[in-house]
Amino acid sequence: MDLNYSTEDLAFRAEVRAFLDAKLPQDLSDAVRLGRGLGKEGHDRWHSILNEQGWLAPTWPEEYGGCGWNAVQRHIFEEECCRAHAPRIVPFGLTMLAPVLQKFGSDEQRAHFLPKILSGEHWWCQGYSEPGAGSDLASLRTRAVRDGDHYVVNGQKTWTTLGQYANWIFCLVRTDPDAKQQEGISFLLIDMDTPGIEVRPIILLDGTHEVNEVWFTDVRVPVENLVGEENKGWTYAKYLLTHERTNIAGVGFSQAGLDAVKRLARQQIHRGRPLIENPHFAARLARAEIDLMAMATTNLRIISAAAQGQAPGVESSMLKVKGTEIRQEINDLARRAAGAYALPFAAEALAGDNSALAPPEGSDTVAAQYFNNRKLSIFGGSNEIQKNIIAKVSLGGRT
Amino acid sequence: MNFQLTDERQMLQDSLRRFLADRYTVAARTEAIADPSGYSPAIWTQLADLGVLGALLPEAVGGYGGAGFDIATVFEELGRAGVVEPVLDSAVLCGALLCGPGDAQPSPRDREYLERLVAGDLQLAFAHGEPTSRYERTWVETTATGDGQDVVLTGRKTVVVNAEAAELLIVSAREGGASGDRDGLSLFLVDPQAAGVRMQGSALLAGGRAAEVELDGVHLPHSARLGTAGGAATRIETALAAAEVALAAETLGAMETATRLTMDYLTTRQQFGRPIGTFQALQHRVAEMLIEVEQARSAVINAAGHLEDTPQTRDRHVAAARNLIGRTGRHIAEEAIQLHGGIAMTAEYELAHIAKRIVMAEHRFGDADTQMERFIDLSAA
């Protein structure tokens, strides 16, 4: 056992920190720190800064432009980015689609699409979920029918994150309606400029426009945009989902969130003292921090095993459940710390000129973040599904 | 023991529930939220005509109720329907401030305001919270100092609900004593248009509007004072107790709706070829929600039934109810969202609004932790 990072790891951390100090634009880190939206421009700007540095694709093999970092280095990079309030790297092209193309795509697809992901020319979104197919993804109904050199796609996708900014979507579509559920599904790449595609916003309970419905009406997709083999899409989808679960624990987000709660609780006055000194608030804060400390080590244990070549199994489900529970608890503490200042609606408070009568910094977005992050335990395979997986794997041979 | 509502209250509950079921549709509520005033003036008038505002105030001032169970009955229904109209702020909170505690007799001026309130013709707001007060009810740093003929108010009030729509603000200020003292607090009726009053409004996350209010040397005649100089603490505490009973009952109603919507959804939503309500893991969670709603109902009954008791007993029950509802409300709001999945995250689905009402209620007059501290203090006394 050695709980310390190696000398090389520490040097790497210093290098990352120096880069962030020099290159992370202040306006972007302010927006992240205060829980405000970045817009497409903000995401694009950070994307191109990272690309210029060669640090955009930590999970890619070096031959495609990846960084060649091991799991511990990737973890350090994520942790430092969170600490510096760097924007989240939009994952759809980089960490979801790219591994699928690298493993299952054709040479032409790899040569055409991978560079455009790095350059930012293509903004990808994910076409998995449908209104009737959430946790039960295999029940999806969007149809693709072969017609000469094209597939003709009809159906509806939902919860399409940042689809309003995307110009490409990767979709699971049903190509054989007579096959058993998980067979007969194919993996298609679709240009969002194709006639017949309509993107409709879904406004979330915190007032944000982050997800969309995407409707397909007789959308003609060239057959060369099929990834791998027809009717084998489920295999690729499952492979993608294992990659979606990188950084599933969100330790860096939780640490940044905890720091934000502490900042707020130092500013807030309760009975004439800073709230952070209040024993009941302090106790709740301490419990969240203790849980986070243990989870961070669980995360490192799994990362360390992965760096030594062991494939994570049920552990990623455990990290999803615990990681999201802790993040949501920290969001709850943040809204509590804000007191009555949590009541105003961020979208309007931010639009108005509150300069003279401004609430404490960061307090006006905490309730919106609390509500927005209820999604953490729902998406990417709900926590109930994760518990089913844990139970099935653990009890599988016994009952 | 008799836990039945009186005939009058039962009638009021039935008619209010029918009215809201018919008229307070999701579309109507969305319109009220978007209105620049933060509420629907048409609905407000109809609530007054229905007798809802009168039920919250005693006969002596033109109402026909005002007891804890009157307030609880009305607010459970308002909560069930997710009503955003400022009934709590104008009628319960400011109504009680104007009435005064115990057997106090409102002045002819205050009586006239109360009559207009019952008639649905007056909006009010209580400007009490401050940047350093958090949820402490006597922590007031705004000062009221004498200046010859006038009283001069200087200070800052935060998140004053309904301030922009209010014809009058009731402002707490200190004429003596130190922050946190009960003595030295006074209340003043302030015209929001008066020189030196500055307001910055914003919508509230769960509907309605509030404003930050700056009082920069606002000159008032001594007659603007409500009640006695420096003796307003009891009046404030009595009004806040009534408002907390209202809020607890409103949250209970919203918790019932969240639970009902969740049960409806579990029986219709199909995944893996069957309704998700057939999964035992989810059934047990609904069972817990139902148990918590009953606990919350009992806590509201305790608080409402002790609203006319001595301040010590009253506040102990109110703090207990708000702590329990703070805890169980959060649990039910979060479970309802989780059991629904993504659909509950969308602004247009009813549960999103109801869940926000439940959670944000905790941010008024003290969250579960603050209420627990209050309960501990009151139990030790």
Coordinates of N, CA and C in Angstrom, one line a residue, chain B residues 9-114:
Chain B
R9 N -65.6 24.0 7.6 CA -64.2 23.8 6.9 C -64.3 22.8 5.8
Q10 N -65.1 21.8 6.1 CA -65.3 20.7 5.0 C -65.9 21.3 3.8
M11 N -66.8 22.2 3.9 CA -67.4 22.9 2.8 C -66.4 23.8 2.0
L12 N -65.6 24.5 2.8 CA -64.6 25.3 2.2 C -63.6 24.5 1.5
Q13 N -63.2 23.4 2.1 CA -62.2 22.5 1.4 C -62.8 22.0 0.1
D14 N -64.0 21.5 0.2 CA -64.6 20.9 -1.0 C -64.7 21.9 -2.1
S15 N -65.2 23.1 -1.8 CA -65.4 24.1 -2.9 C -64.1 24.6 -3.4
L16 N -63.1 24.8 -2.5 CA -61.8 25.2 -3.0 C -61.1 24.2 -3.9
R17 N -61.3 22.9 -3.5 CA -60.7 21.8 -4.2 C -61.3 21.7 -5.6
R18 N -62.7 21.9 -5.6 CA -63.4 21.8 -6.9 C -62.9 23.0 -7.8
F19 N -62.9 24.2 -7.2 CA -62.5 25.4 -8.0 C -61.1 25.2 -8.6
L20 N -60.2 24.8 -7.8 CA -58.8 24.7 -8.3 C -58.6 23.6 -9.3
A21 N -59.4 22.4 -9.1 CA -59.3 21.4 -10.1 C -59.8 21.8 -11.4
D22 N -60.9 22.7 -11.4 CA -61.5 23.1 -12.6 C -60.7 24.3 -13.3
R23 N -60.3 25.2 -12.5 CA -59.7 26.5 -13.0 C -58.2 26.6 -12.9
Y24 N -57.6 25.9 -11.9 CA -56.1 26.1 -11.8 C -55.4 25.0 -12.6
T25 N -55.6 25.0 -13.9 CA -55.0 24.1 -14.7 C -53.5 24.4 -14.9
V26 N -52.7 23.5 -15.5 CA -51.3 23.7 -15.7 C -51.1 25.0 -16.5
A27 N -52.0 25.1 -17.6 CA -51.9 26.3 -18.4 C -52.2 27.6 -17.6
A28 N -53.2 27.6 -16.8 CA -53.5 28.8 -16.0 C -52.4 29.1 -15.1
R29 N -51.8 28.1 -14.5 CA -50.7 28.3 -13.6 C -49.5 28.9 -14.3
T30 N -49.2 28.3 -15.5 CA -48.1 28.8 -16.3 C -48.3 30.3 -16.6
E31 N -49.5 30.6 -16.9 CA -49.8 32.0 -17.2 C -49.6 32.9 -16.0
A32 N -50.0 32.4 -14.9 CA -49.9 33.2 -13.6 C -48.4 33.5 -13.3
I33 N -47.6 32.4 -13.6 CA -46.1 32.5 -13.3 C -45.5 33.6 -14.2
A34 N -46.0 33.6 -15.5 CA -45.4 34.5 -16.5 C -45.9 36.0 -16.3
D35 N -47.0 36.1 -15.5 CA -47.5 37.5 -15.4 C -46.5 38.4 -14.7
P36 N -46.4 39.6 -15.2 CA -45.4 40.5 -14.6 C -45.5 40.7 -13.1
S37 N -46.8 40.5 -12.6 CA -47.0 40.7 -11.2 C -46.6 39.5 -10.4
G38 N -46.4 38.4 -11.1 CA -46.1 37.1 -10.4 C -47.3 36.3 -10.0
Y39 N -48.5 36.8 -10.3 CA -49.7 36.0 -10.0 C -50.7 36.4 -10.9
S40 N -51.9 35.7 -10.8 CA -53.0 36.0 -11.7 C -54.0 36.9 -11.0
P41 N -54.2 38.2 -11.3 CA -55.2 39.0 -10.6 C -56.6 38.4 -10.7
A42 N -56.9 37.7 -11.8 CA -58.2 37.2 -12.0 C -58.5 36.1 -11.0
I43 N -57.5 35.2 -10.8 CA -57.6 34.1 -9.8 C -57.7 34.7 -8.4
W44 N -56.9 35.7 -8.2 CA -56.9 36.3 -6.9 C -58.3 36.8 -6.5
T45 N -58.9 37.5 -7.4 CA -60.3 37.9 -7.2 C -61.3 36.8 -6.9
Q46 N -61.1 35.7 -7.7 CA -61.9 34.5 -7.5 C -61.7 33.9 -6.2
L47 N -60.4 33.8 -5.7 CA -60.2 33.3 -4.4 C -60.8 34.1 -3.3
A48 N -60.8 35.4 -3.5 CA -61.5 36.3 -2.5 C -63.0 36.0 -2.6
D49 N -63.6 35.9 -3.8 CA -65.0 35.7 -3.9 C -65.4 34.4 -3.3
L50 N -64.5 33.4 -3.4 CA -64.8 32.1 -2.8 C -64.7 32.1 -1.3
G51 N -64.2 33.2 -0.7 CA -64.1 33.3 0.7 C -62.8 32.8 1.3
V52 N -61.9 32.5 0.4 CA -60.6 31.9 0.8 C -59.8 32.9 1.7
L53 N -59.8 34.1 1.3 CA -59.0 35.1 2.0 C -59.6 35.4 3.4
G54 N -61.0 35.5 3.4 CA -61.7 35.7 4.6 C -61.5 34.6 5.6
A55 N -61.4 33.4 5.1 CA -61.2 32.2 6.0 C -59.9 32.3 6.8
L56 N -59.0 33.1 6.3 CA -57.7 33.2 7.0 C -57.6 34.3 8.1
L57 N -58.7 35.1 8.2 CA -58.7 36.2 9.2 C -59.9 36.1 10.1
P58 N -59.7 36.6 11.3 CA -60.8 36.5 12.3 C -62.0 37.4 12.0
E59 N -63.1 37.1 12.6 CA -64.4 37.8 12.4 C -64.2 39.3 12.8
A60 N -63.4 39.6 13.8 CA -63.3 40.9 14.3 C -62.8 41.9 13.3
V61 N -62.1 41.4 12.2 CA -61.6 42.3 11.2 C -62.3 42.0 9.9
G62 N -63.4 41.3 9.9 CA -64.1 41.2 8.6 C -64.0 39.8 8.0
G63 N -63.2 38.9 8.6 CA -63.1 37.6 8.1 C -64.1 36.7 8.8
Y64 N -63.8 35.3 8.6 CA -64.7 34.4 9.4 C -63.9 33.1 9.7
G65 N -62.7 33.3 10.1 CA -61.9 32.2 10.5 C -60.6 32.6 11.2
G66 N -59.5 32.3 10.6 CA -58.2 32.7 11.1 C -57.6 31.7 12.1
A67 N -58.3 30.7 12.5 CA -57.7 29.7 13.4 C -56.7 28.8 12.6
G68 N -55.9 28.0 13.4 CA -54.9 27.2 12.8 C -55.5 26.2 11.8
F69 N -56.7 25.6 12.1 CA -57.3 24.6 11.2 C -57.9 25.3 10.0
D70 N -58.3 26.5 10.1 CA -58.8 27.3 8.9 C -57.6 27.4 7.9
I71 N -56.5 27.9 8.5 CA -55.3 28.1 7.6 C -54.8 26.8 7.0
A72 N -54.8 25.7 7.8 CA -54.3 24.4 7.3 C -55.2 23.9 6.2
T73 N -56.5 24.0 6.4 CA -57.4 23.5 5.4 C -57.3 24.2 4.1
V74 N -57.2 25.5 4.1 CA -57.0 26.3 2.9 C -55.7 25.9 2.2
F75 N -54.6 25.9 3.0 CA -53.3 25.8 2.4 C -53.0 24.4 1.9
E76 N -53.6 23.4 2.5 CA -53.4 22.0 2.0 C -53.9 22.0 0.5
E77 N -55.1 22.6 0.3 CA -55.6 22.7 -1.1 C -54.8 23.5 -2.0
L78 N -54.3 24.7 -1.6 CA -53.5 25.5 -2.4 C -52.2 24.7 -2.8
G79 N -51.7 24.0 -1.8 CA -50.5 23.2 -2.1 C -50.7 22.0 -3.0
R80 N -51.9 21.4 -2.9 CA -52.2 20.3 -3.7 C -52.2 20.7 -5.2
A81 N -52.7 21.9 -5.4 CA -52.8 22.4 -6.8 C -51.6 23.2 -7.3
G82 N -50.6 23.4 -6.4 CA -49.4 24.1 -6.8 C -49.7 25.6 -7.0
V83 N -50.6 26.2 -6.2 CA -50.9 27.6 -6.5 C -49.8 28.6 -6.1
V84 N -49.5 29.5 -7.0 CA -48.4 30.4 -6.8 C -48.9 31.8 -6.3
E85 N -50.2 32.0 -6.2 CA -50.7 33.3 -5.8 C -50.2 33.6 -4.4
P86 N -50.0 34.9 -4.1 CA -49.3 35.2 -2.8 C -50.3 35.3 -1.6
V87 N -51.0 34.2 -1.4 CA -52.0 34.1 -0.3 C -51.3 34.1 1.0
L88 N -50.2 33.4 1.0 CA -49.4 33.3 2.3 C -48.9 34.7 2.7
D89 N -48.3 35.4 1.7 CA -47.6 36.6 2.1 C -48.6 37.7 2.4
S90 N -49.6 37.9 1.5 CA -50.5 39.0 1.7 C -51.5 38.7 2.8
A91 N -52.1 37.6 2.8 CA -53.2 37.3 3.7 C -52.8 36.8 5.1
V92 N -52.0 35.7 5.1 CA -51.6 35.1 6.4 C -50.6 36.0 7.1
L93 N -49.5 36.2 6.4 CA -48.4 36.9 7.1 C -48.7 38.4 7.4
C94 N -49.0 39.1 6.3 CA -49.3 40.5 6.6 C -50.6 40.7 7.2
G95 N -51.6 39.8 6.9 CA -52.9 39.9 7.6 C -52.7 39.8 9.1
A96 N -51.9 38.8 9.6 CA -51.6 38.6 11.0 C -50.9 39.8 11.6
L97 N -50.0 40.4 10.8 CA -49.2 41.5 11.3 C -50.1 42.7 11.6
L98 N -51.1 42.9 10.6 CA -52.0 44.0 10.8 C -53.0 43.7 12.0
C99 N -53.4 42.5 12.2 CA -54.3 42.1 13.3 C -53.6 42.3 14.6
G100 N -52.4 42.0 14.7 CA -51.7 42.0 16.0 C -52.0 40.8 16.8
P101 N -51.1 40.5 17.8 CA -51.3 39.3 18.5 C -52.4 39.3 19.6
G102 N -52.9 38.1 19.9 CA -53.9 38.0 21.0 C -55.1 38.8 20.8
D103 N -55.5 39.6 21.8 CA -56.7 40.4 21.8 C -56.5 41.8 21.3
A104 N -55.3 42.1 20.7 CA -55.1 43.4 20.2 C -56.2 43.9 19.2
Q105 N -56.5 45.1 19.3 CA -57.5 45.7 18.4 C -56.8 46.5 17.3
P106 N -57.0 46.2 16.1 CA -56.3 47.0 15.0 C -56.9 48.4 15.0
S107 N -56.1 49.3 14.6 CA -56.5 50.7 14.5 C -57.5 50.8 13.4
P108 N -58.3 51.9 13.3 CA -59.3 52.0 12.2 C -58.6 51.9 10.8
R109 N -57.4 52.5 10.7 CA -56.6 52.4 9.5 C -56.3 51.0 9.1
D110 N -55.8 50.2 10.1 CA -55.4 48.9 9.9 C -56.6 48.0 9.6
R111 N -57.7 48.3 10.2 CA -58.9 47.6 10.0 C -59.4 47.7 8.5
E112 N -59.2 49.0 8.1 CA -59.6 49.2 6.7 C -58.8 48.4 5.7
Y113 N -57.5 48.4 6.0 CA -56.6 47.5 5.1 C -57.0 46.1 5.2
L114 N -57.4 45.6 6.4 CA -57.8 44.2 6.5 C -59.1 43.9 5.7

